[in-house]
Phi, psi and omega in degrees: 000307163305348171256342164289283179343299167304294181302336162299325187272347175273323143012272196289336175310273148018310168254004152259027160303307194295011176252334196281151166288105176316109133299314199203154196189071204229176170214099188252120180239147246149182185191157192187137169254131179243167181206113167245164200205128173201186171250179161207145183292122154281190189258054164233351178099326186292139174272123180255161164274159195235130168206176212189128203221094226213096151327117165226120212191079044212161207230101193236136155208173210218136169232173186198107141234194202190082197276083181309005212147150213299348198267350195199150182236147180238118186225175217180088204242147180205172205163120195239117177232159157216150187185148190245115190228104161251150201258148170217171204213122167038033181096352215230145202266169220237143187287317171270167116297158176258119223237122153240154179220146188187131181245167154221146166233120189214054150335069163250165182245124165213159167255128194276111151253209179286170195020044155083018176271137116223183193247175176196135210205116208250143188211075202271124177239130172219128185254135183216158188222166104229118142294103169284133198268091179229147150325152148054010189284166188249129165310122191291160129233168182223122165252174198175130177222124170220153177274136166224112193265130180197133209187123163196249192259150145164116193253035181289106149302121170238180191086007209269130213257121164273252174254259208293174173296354195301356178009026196255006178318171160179158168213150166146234166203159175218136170231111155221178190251129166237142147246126193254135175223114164320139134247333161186159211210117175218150170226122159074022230004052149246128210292136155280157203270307175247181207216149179254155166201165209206157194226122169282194089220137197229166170189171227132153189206104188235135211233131174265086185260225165303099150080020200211146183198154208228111226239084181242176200187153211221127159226161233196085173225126201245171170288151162269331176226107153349323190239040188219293159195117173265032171263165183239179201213121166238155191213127193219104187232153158243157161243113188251157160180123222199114150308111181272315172176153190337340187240320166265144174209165185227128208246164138188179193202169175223152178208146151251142161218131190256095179268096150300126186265165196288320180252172158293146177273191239257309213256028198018081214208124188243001177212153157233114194281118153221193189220125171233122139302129181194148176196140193224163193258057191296139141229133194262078190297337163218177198295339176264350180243103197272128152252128165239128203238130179212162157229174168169132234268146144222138189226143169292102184251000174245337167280117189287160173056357193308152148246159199301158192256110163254143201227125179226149187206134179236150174152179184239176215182076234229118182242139145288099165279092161294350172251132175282000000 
């Protein structure tokens, strides 16, 4: 019944977006190939090579927002993906693939005050299917919902339209406190008995110059419930991003993360540390259509001898503006 009950109230959220003044209203579908690669050790001690070639086809997502007025915004971001990920080992390919299939729903409402305070308040639901790539296996599903409360500073312009269409420029800053609270958790369609929830802080400072623009950014979260999960997670990054000339830009970030656990683990490892690199490519053969090109580093900073993960990615990308 809570859970009928949730999907009923994004529902009705969902339909009074539409009495509101359209900010945005848009729609993106696409496809996209990745292919990563690294090495790893078998159970003979040799290190063989590994890779992984992951279909995503087809990749829909959707935003709506919506202003009843200067004090408050209403939104309403969704998304339908799938992919076919097949695996090789030392040359040699693994008989299935592994099959996802994943919705999101993410309703929010936040409110705008004086002097650039404001609060927000988000009820993000995710559905997921995995086929484990065995002969005959039967599709998995997983749901989630949590309520996420967040609320500080932030006086930021965004959206800010340069040389191409990529319009995600922005410049200022934003400081806020977030608490994310499990509401309801199911595997296989069994309920989880307890639900995590975590206490924040987040921050960022994005300074904009010609056509360009330079991002860091600090986010903070510890567990909250002992019997799920008490570690904490820090994520410490830049963001570049460069309008090249009308058609091309180039976006890319470096990030570390740090998971610290409440105790050492088994390998007396009390955090597990990484660092990931990455930088993709638009190019706008016309203003609704991006061809995109990336690469990208994940490197294991707690495992002696690991080796780095390399990620390469193609695709395309086609958006339905409804608002002019």
């Amino acid at each position: 019944m809570k859970k009928i009950m949730t999907i009923a109230m994004m529902v009705v959220a969902m339909a009074a977006f539409s009495q509101m003044q359209i900010g945005k209203n848009k729609l993106m579908a696409g496809a996209g190939l990745g292919y990563d690669m690294t090495t790893v050790t078998d159970m003979a001690g040799d290190d063989v090579s590994a890779s992984a070639m992951t279909l995503y086809v087809p990749e829909v997502n959707y935003q709506f927002e919506a202003k009843p007025n200067d004090m408050f915004k209403l939104y309403l971001y969704a998304g339908l993906g799938y992919q076919i990920e097949s695996f090789t080992v030392d040359g040699e390919s693994a008989d299935e693939s592994a099959k996802t299939m994943d919705l999101y729903l993410n309703p929010m409402v936040k409110g705008y005050f004086a002097n650039n305070l404001f609060a927000k308040i988000a009820l993000p639901y995710n559905y997921m299917s995995y086929t484990a790539p065995i002969a005959d296996a039967e599709a998995v599903a997983l749901t989630g919902m949590n309520m996420i409360l967040s609320g500080g500073f932030d006086n930021r312009e965004i959206e800010i339209h340069a040389l191409t269409p990529w319009n995600n420029f922005e410049k200022g800053m934003a400081f806020y406190g977030i608490y994310d609270m499990g509401i309801m958790a199911s595997y296989d369609g069994t309920a989880a008995e307890e639900l995590a929830s975590y206490f924040g802080v987040a921050g960022y400072y994005a300074h904009m110059m010609e056509n360009m623009m330079v991002k860091p950014y600090l986010m903070y979260k510890m567990g909250m419930n002992d019997l799920v999960d008490e570690s904490s997670y820090l994520d410490l990054g830049l963001i570049f991003a460069k309008d090249f000339n009308e058609k091309m830009n180039m976006e890319a970030g470096l990030n570390f993360n740090m998971h610290m656990l409440p105790e050492a683990d088994a390998l007396d490892n009390d955090a597990y540390n990484t660092l990931d690199v990455d930088a993709k490519v638009n190019y706008y053969v016309m203003p609704e259509l991006d061809v995109f090109g990336g690469f990208g580093v994940n490197m294991d900073l707690t495992t002696e001898d690991a080796n780095p993960i390399y990620s390469i990615l193609v695709g395309a990308e086609y958006t339905l503006n409804f608002v002019k």
